Tab-separated table of C-alpha atoms and ligand atoms in Angstrom:
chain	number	residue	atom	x	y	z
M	1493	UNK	CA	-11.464	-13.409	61.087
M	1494	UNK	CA	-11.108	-10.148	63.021
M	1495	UNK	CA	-10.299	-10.711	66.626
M	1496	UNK	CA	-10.416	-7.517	69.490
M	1497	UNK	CA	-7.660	-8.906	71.489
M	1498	UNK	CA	-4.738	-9.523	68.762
M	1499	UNK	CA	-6.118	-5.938	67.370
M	1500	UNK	CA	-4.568	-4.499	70.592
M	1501	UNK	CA	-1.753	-7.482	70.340
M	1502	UNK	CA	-0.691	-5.489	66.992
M	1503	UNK	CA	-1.212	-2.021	68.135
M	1504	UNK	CA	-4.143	-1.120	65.810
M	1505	UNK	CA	-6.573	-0.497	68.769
M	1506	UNK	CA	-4.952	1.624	71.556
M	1507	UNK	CA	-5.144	-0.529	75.123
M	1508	UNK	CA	-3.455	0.722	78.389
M	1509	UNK	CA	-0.803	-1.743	78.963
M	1510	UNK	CA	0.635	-2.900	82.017
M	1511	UNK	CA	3.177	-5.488	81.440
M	1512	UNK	CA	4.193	-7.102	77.876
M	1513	UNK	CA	6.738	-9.221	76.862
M	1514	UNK	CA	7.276	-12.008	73.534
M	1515	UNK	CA	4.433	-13.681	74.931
M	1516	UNK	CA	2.300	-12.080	76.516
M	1517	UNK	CA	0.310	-8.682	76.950
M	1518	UNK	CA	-1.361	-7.379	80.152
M	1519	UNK	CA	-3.725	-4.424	79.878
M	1520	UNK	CA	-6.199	-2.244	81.703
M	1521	UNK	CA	-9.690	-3.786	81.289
M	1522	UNK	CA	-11.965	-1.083	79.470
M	1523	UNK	CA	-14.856	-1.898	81.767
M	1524	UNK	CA	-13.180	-2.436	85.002
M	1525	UNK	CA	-15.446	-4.481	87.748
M	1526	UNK	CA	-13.003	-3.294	90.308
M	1527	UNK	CA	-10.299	-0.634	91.037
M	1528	UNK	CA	-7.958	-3.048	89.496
M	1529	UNK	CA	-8.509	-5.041	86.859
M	1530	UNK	CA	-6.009	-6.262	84.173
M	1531	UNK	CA	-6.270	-8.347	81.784
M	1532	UNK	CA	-3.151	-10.945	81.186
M	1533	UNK	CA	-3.021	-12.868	77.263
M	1534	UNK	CA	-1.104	-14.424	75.212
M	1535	UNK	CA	-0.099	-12.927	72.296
M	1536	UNK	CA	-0.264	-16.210	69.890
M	1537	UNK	CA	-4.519	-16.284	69.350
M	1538	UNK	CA	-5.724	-19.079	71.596
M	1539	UNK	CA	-9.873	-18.588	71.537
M	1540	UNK	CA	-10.744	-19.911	74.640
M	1541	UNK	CA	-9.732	-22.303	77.610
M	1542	UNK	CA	-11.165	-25.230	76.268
M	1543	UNK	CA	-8.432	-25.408	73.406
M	1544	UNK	CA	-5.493	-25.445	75.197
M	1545	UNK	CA	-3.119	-28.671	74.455
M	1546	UNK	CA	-0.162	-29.744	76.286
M	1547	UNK	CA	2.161	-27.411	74.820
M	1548	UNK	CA	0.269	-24.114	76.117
M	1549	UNK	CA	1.335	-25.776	79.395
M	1550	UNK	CA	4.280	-23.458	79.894
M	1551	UNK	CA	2.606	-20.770	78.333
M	1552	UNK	CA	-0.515	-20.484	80.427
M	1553	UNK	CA	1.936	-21.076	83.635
M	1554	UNK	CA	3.846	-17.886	82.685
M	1555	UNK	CA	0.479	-16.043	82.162
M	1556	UNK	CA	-0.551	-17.154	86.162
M	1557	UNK	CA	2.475	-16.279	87.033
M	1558	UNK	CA	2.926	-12.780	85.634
M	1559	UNK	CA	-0.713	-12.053	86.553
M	1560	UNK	CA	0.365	-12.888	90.166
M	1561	UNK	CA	3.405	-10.627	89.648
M	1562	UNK	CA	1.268	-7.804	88.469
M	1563	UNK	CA	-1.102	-8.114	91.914
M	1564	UNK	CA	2.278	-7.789	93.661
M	1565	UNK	CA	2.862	-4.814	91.823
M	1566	UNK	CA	-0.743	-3.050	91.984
M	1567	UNK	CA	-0.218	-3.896	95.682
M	1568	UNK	CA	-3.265	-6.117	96.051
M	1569	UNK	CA	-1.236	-9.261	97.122
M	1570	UNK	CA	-1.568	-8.435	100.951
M	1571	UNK	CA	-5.433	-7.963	100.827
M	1572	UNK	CA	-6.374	-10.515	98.011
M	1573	UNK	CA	-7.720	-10.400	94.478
M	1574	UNK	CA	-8.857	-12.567	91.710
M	1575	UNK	CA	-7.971	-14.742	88.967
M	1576	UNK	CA	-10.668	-15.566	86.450
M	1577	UNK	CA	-10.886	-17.232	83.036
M	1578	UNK	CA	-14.300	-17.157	81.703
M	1579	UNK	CA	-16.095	-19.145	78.946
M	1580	UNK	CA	-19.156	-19.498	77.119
M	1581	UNK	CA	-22.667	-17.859	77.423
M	1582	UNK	CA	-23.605	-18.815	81.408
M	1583	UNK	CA	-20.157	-16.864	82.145
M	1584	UNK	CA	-20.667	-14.020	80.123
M	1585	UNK	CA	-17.435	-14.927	77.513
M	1586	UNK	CA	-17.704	-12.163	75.342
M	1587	UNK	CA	-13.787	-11.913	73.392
M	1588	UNK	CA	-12.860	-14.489	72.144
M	1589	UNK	CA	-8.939	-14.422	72.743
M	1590	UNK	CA	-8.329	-16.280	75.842
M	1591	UNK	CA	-7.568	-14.316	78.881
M	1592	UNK	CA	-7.375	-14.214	82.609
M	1593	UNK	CA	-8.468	-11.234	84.402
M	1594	UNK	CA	-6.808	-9.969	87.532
M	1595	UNK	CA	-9.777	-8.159	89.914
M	1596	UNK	CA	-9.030	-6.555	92.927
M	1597	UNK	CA	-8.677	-3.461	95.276
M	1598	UNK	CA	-12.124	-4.169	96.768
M	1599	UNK	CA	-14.153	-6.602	98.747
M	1600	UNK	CA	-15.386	-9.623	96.038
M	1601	UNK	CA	-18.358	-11.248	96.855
M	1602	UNK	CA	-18.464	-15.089	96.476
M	1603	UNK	CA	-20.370	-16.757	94.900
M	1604	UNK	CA	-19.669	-14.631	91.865
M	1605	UNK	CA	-22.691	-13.169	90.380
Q	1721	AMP	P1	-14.932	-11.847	79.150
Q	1721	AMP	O1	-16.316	-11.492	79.613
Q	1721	AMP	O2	-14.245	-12.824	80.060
Q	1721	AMP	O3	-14.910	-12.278	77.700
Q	1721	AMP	O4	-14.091	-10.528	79.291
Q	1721	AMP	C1	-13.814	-9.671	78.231
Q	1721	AMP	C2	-13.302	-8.396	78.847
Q	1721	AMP	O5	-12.694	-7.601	77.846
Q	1721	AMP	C3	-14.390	-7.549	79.518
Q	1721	AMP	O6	-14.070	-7.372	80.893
Q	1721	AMP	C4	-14.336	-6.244	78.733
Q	1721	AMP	O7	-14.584	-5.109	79.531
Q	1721	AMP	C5	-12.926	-6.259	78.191
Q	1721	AMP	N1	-12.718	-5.469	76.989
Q	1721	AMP	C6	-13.496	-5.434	75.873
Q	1721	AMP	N2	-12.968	-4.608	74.959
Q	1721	AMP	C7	-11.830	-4.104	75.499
Q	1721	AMP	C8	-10.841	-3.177	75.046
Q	1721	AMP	N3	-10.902	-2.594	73.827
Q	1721	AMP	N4	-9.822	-2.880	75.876
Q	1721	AMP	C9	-9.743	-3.437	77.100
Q	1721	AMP	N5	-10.637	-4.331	77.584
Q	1721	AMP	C10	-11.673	-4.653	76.792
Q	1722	ZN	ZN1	-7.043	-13.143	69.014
């Protein structure tokens, strides 16, 4: 089964990437809801937040963290931003290649829409 995300994982559909490593890729969203937003994954296909286990523990720390790291870096950690994992219909999951988007560089509203 053909998956977007580990597509751009292998380099067979182009993505503008921010930050990779063994793990993990981070990359420009295509549809940005904000003048930053990044998207930070694993590289190992995990389809959504409800099937993480214990050992994605470390994993999925590393992802916060390096998402945190990259707000640093796009210089949205003094004014704020957002971390977001989505799932299913009501939230609009649409890939299904777990992944948590960094959002920021403008006023969010809360509650989310
Ligand atoms: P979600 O709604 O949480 O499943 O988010 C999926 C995100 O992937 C959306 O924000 C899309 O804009 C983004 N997206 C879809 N295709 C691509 C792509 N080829 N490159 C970068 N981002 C993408
Ligand atoms: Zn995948």
């Amino acid at each position: 089964m053909s998956c977007l995300f580990c597509e751009i994982v292998a380099g067979r559909i182009p993505a503008r990437i921010a930050y990779q490593d063994d793990a993990m890729l981070a990359f420009h969203d295509i549809n940005p809801q904000g003048p930053i937003h990044i998207l930070v994954i694993p590289k190992r296909h995990i389809t959504s937040v409800l099937d993480l286990t214990p050992a994605d523990d470390e994993l999925m720390g590393s992802l916060v963290r390096r998402a945190t790291a990259l707000s640093r870096a796009e210089g949205l950690a003094d004014r704020g931003f957002r971390l977001v994992f989505n799932y299913g219909e009501d939230a609009g999951y649409s890939v299904y290649h777990i992944h948590l988007h960094l959002v920021g560089g403008r006023k969010l509203g809360w509650p989310p829409g």
